[in-house]
Amino acid sequence: MARWERMFRNRDDSWWKNGVNFTCIPDCGRCCDEPGGIVYLSREDATRIAKNFDMTVKDWLSKNCRTTLDGRFVLESKPEDGRCIYLAPDKTCTIYEVKPSQCSAFPFWRENLVSDRAWQKTKAMCPGIDHPDAIVIDGNAIWVKLEQDRIAEDGFKFI
Ligand code: SF4
């Protein structure tokens, strides 16, 4: 069994079950500002974002997305720097209101929560973790975010 699968099954034994301190800092953009970062899309993400642009899902996918080697849809990156096409120069998200669920779930991704060590590594790049204004995100809320991330990462391949 993979390590993350054990984490899901043994949720009550997880290191984060009593919550962690986090707040998303407005206009921070650190989690988006990653050349080569990949944002997987759920079918619901594609429907919501296409509607925001008043486009069909098919048209939006062909204009603003690409596929991974195994065929899952992901957001396109800017050719000049490999960053997300929706990241503005001032580090804000231009589709904030309808952003992909994987973006909303950050930093509560499987690879970040798999161990306390992985979380400390995430903390080094995310100033919202243990920020003075952070609030406790409880274990149930974290679980919901993990599910969001899992569904998005499973993704979809066909329209
Ligand atoms: S869609 Fe928005 S929140 Fe998600 S990576 Fe792009 S800029 Fe960041």
CSV table of C-alpha atoms and ligand atoms in Angstrom, one decimal:
chain,number,residue,atom,x,y,z
A,1,MET,CA,0.0,0.0,0.0
A,2,ALA,CA,1.3,3.4,-0.9
A,3,ARG,CA,2.3,5.8,1.9
A,4,TRP,CA,-0.4,8.3,1.1
A,5,GLU,CA,-3.0,5.5,1.0
A,6,ARG,CA,-2.0,4.5,4.5
A,7,MET,CA,-2.4,8.2,5.5
A,8,PHE,CA,-6.0,8.2,4.2
A,9,ARG,CA,-6.9,4.9,5.8
A,10,ASN,CA,-5.3,5.8,9.1
A,11,ARG,CA,-6.6,9.3,9.3
A,12,ASP,CA,-7.2,9.2,13.0
A,13,ASP,CA,-3.5,8.5,13.6
A,14,SER,CA,-2.3,11.3,11.3
A,15,TRP,CA,0.0,13.9,12.7
A,16,TRP,CA,-2.4,16.6,11.5
A,17,LYS,CA,-5.6,15.2,13.1
A,18,ASN,CA,-5.8,18.0,15.7
A,19,GLY,CA,-5.3,20.7,13.1
A,20,VAL,CA,-2.6,23.0,11.8
A,21,ASN,CA,-2.2,26.8,11.8
A,22,PHE,CA,-2.7,28.4,8.4
A,23,THR,CA,-4.1,31.5,6.7
A,24,CYS,CA,-4.0,32.3,3.0
A,25,ILE,CA,-2.2,35.7,2.8
A,26,PRO,CA,-3.9,38.0,0.2
A,27,ASP,CA,-1.9,38.7,-2.9
A,28,CYS,CA,0.9,36.4,-1.7
A,29,GLY,CA,1.0,34.2,-4.8
A,30,ARG,CA,3.9,32.1,-3.6
A,31,CYS,CA,2.2,28.8,-4.3
A,32,CYS,CA,1.4,29.9,-7.8
A,33,ASP,CA,4.8,31.4,-8.6
A,34,GLU,CA,6.4,28.1,-9.6
A,35,PRO,CA,7.9,27.6,-13.0
A,36,GLY,CA,6.8,24.2,-14.2
A,37,GLY,CA,4.0,23.8,-11.6
A,38,ILE,CA,1.2,21.6,-12.7
A,39,VAL,CA,-2.5,22.2,-11.8
A,40,TYR,CA,-4.7,19.2,-12.4
A,41,LEU,CA,-8.3,19.9,-13.2
A,42,SER,CA,-11.5,18.1,-12.1
A,43,ARG,CA,-14.4,18.0,-14.6
A,44,GLU,CA,-16.2,20.4,-12.3
A,45,ASP,CA,-13.3,22.8,-12.4
A,46,ALA,CA,-13.4,22.9,-16.2
A,47,THR,CA,-17.1,23.4,-16.3
A,48,ARG,CA,-17.0,26.3,-13.8
A,49,ILE,CA,-14.0,28.1,-15.4
A,50,ALA,CA,-15.3,27.7,-18.9
A,51,LYS,CA,-18.6,29.2,-17.8
A,52,ASN,CA,-16.7,32.1,-16.3
A,53,PHE,CA,-15.3,32.9,-19.7
A,54,ASP,CA,-18.6,32.3,-21.4
A,55,MET,CA,-17.0,29.5,-23.4
A,56,THR,CA,-17.8,25.9,-24.0
A,57,VAL,CA,-15.8,23.4,-22.0
A,58,LYS,CA,-14.3,22.0,-25.2
A,59,ASP,CA,-13.2,25.5,-26.4
A,60,TRP,CA,-11.8,26.5,-23.0
A,61,LEU,CA,-9.8,23.2,-22.7
A,62,SER,CA,-8.3,23.6,-26.1
A,63,LYS,CA,-7.4,27.3,-25.5
A,64,ASN,CA,-6.2,27.3,-21.9
A,65,CYS,CA,-5.2,23.7,-21.1
A,66,ARG,CA,-2.9,21.0,-22.2
A,67,THR,CA,-2.7,17.3,-21.3
A,68,THR,CA,-0.2,15.3,-19.4
A,69,LEU,CA,1.5,12.3,-20.9
A,70,ASP,CA,-1.3,10.0,-19.6
A,71,GLY,CA,-4.0,12.4,-21.0
A,72,ARG,CA,-5.3,14.3,-18.0
A,73,PHE,CA,-6.2,17.9,-18.5
A,74,VAL,CA,-4.0,20.5,-16.7
A,75,LEU,CA,-3.8,24.3,-16.9
A,76,GLU,CA,-1.5,25.7,-19.6
A,77,SER,CA,1.6,27.5,-18.5
A,78,LYS,CA,3.1,30.7,-20.0
A,79,PRO,CA,5.7,29.7,-22.6
A,80,GLU,CA,8.1,32.5,-21.5
A,81,ASP,CA,8.5,31.4,-17.8
A,82,GLY,CA,6.5,28.2,-17.3
A,83,ARG,CA,4.2,29.9,-14.7
A,84,CYS,CA,0.4,29.5,-14.7
A,85,ILE,CA,-1.3,31.5,-17.4
A,86,TYR,CA,-3.7,33.0,-14.8
A,87,LEU,CA,-1.0,34.4,-12.6
A,88,ALA,CA,-0.9,38.2,-13.0
A,89,PRO,CA,2.3,40.2,-12.8
A,90,ASP,CA,1.3,41.5,-9.3
A,91,LYS,CA,1.0,37.8,-8.2
A,92,THR,CA,-2.7,37.8,-8.0
A,93,CYS,CA,-4.9,35.1,-9.6
A,94,THR,CA,-7.0,36.5,-12.5
A,95,ILE,CA,-9.6,33.7,-12.0
A,96,TYR,CA,-9.6,33.8,-8.2
A,97,GLU,CA,-13.4,33.5,-7.8
A,98,VAL,CA,-13.5,30.3,-9.9
A,99,LYS,CA,-9.9,29.0,-9.5
A,100,PRO,CA,-9.3,25.2,-9.7
A,101,SER,CA,-10.1,23.1,-6.6
A,102,GLN,CA,-6.5,22.0,-6.4
A,103,CYS,CA,-5.5,25.7,-6.0
A,104,SER,CA,-8.1,26.1,-3.3
A,105,ALA,CA,-6.9,23.0,-1.5
A,106,PHE,CA,-3.3,24.2,-1.2
A,107,PRO,CA,-1.3,23.7,1.1
A,108,PHE,CA,-3.4,20.7,2.1
A,109,TRP,CA,-2.1,18.3,-0.6
A,110,ARG,CA,-1.2,14.7,0.0
A,111,GLU,CA,2.5,15.2,-0.7
A,112,ASN,CA,2.6,18.1,1.8
A,113,LEU,CA,0.8,16.2,4.6
A,114,VAL,CA,2.3,12.8,4.2
A,115,SER,CA,4.7,13.6,7.0
A,116,ASP,CA,5.6,16.3,9.4
A,117,ARG,CA,8.9,16.6,7.5
A,118,ALA,CA,7.1,17.2,4.2
A,119,TRP,CA,4.9,19.8,6.0
A,120,GLN,CA,8.0,21.7,7.3
A,121,LYS,CA,9.3,21.7,3.7
A,122,THR,CA,6.0,23.2,2.6
A,123,LYS,CA,6.2,25.8,5.4
A,124,ALA,CA,9.5,27.0,4.0
A,125,MET,CA,7.8,28.2,0.9
A,126,CYS,CA,4.3,29.1,2.2
A,127,PRO,CA,4.3,32.1,4.6
A,128,GLY,CA,0.7,31.4,5.6
A,129,ILE,CA,1.7,28.3,7.6
A,130,ASP,CA,2.1,29.3,11.3
A,131,HIS,CA,1.7,33.0,10.3
A,132,PRO,CA,0.9,35.2,13.3
A,133,ASP,CA,-2.6,35.7,11.9
A,134,ALA,CA,-3.1,32.0,11.2
A,135,ILE,CA,-6.1,30.2,12.5
A,136,VAL,CA,-6.4,26.5,13.4
A,137,ILE,CA,-7.6,24.5,10.4
A,138,ASP,CA,-9.1,21.4,12.0
A,139,GLY,CA,-8.6,17.8,11.0
A,140,ASN,CA,-12.0,17.6,9.3
A,141,ALA,CA,-11.4,20.7,7.2
A,142,ILE,CA,-8.0,19.3,6.2
A,143,TRP,CA,-9.7,16.0,5.2
A,144,VAL,CA,-12.1,17.9,2.9
A,145,LYS,CA,-9.1,19.7,1.2
A,146,LEU,CA,-7.3,16.4,0.8
A,147,GLU,CA,-10.3,14.9,-0.9
A,148,GLN,CA,-10.5,18.0,-3.2
A,149,ASP,CA,-6.9,17.5,-4.1
A,150,ARG,CA,-7.3,13.8,-4.7
A,151,ILE,CA,-10.3,14.3,-7.0
A,152,ALA,CA,-8.5,17.0,-9.0
A,153,GLU,CA,-5.4,14.9,-9.3
A,154,ASP,CA,-7.4,11.9,-10.6
A,155,GLY,CA,-8.5,14.4,-13.2
A,156,PHE,CA,-10.3,13.6,-16.4
A,157,LYS,CA,-9.3,12.8,-19.9
A,158,PHE,CA,-12.4,13.0,-22.0
A,159,ILE,CA,-14.9,15.8,-22.6
B,1,SF4,S1,-5.3,29.3,-11.3
B,1,SF4,FE1,-4.9,31.0,-10.0
B,1,SF4,S2,-4.5,30.1,-8.0
B,1,SF4,FE2,-4.3,28.4,-9.5
B,1,SF4,S3,-2.1,28.4,-10.0
B,1,SF4,FE3,-3.1,29.7,-11.5
B,1,SF4,S4,-2.8,31.8,-10.6
B,1,SF4,FE4,-2.5,30.3,-8.9
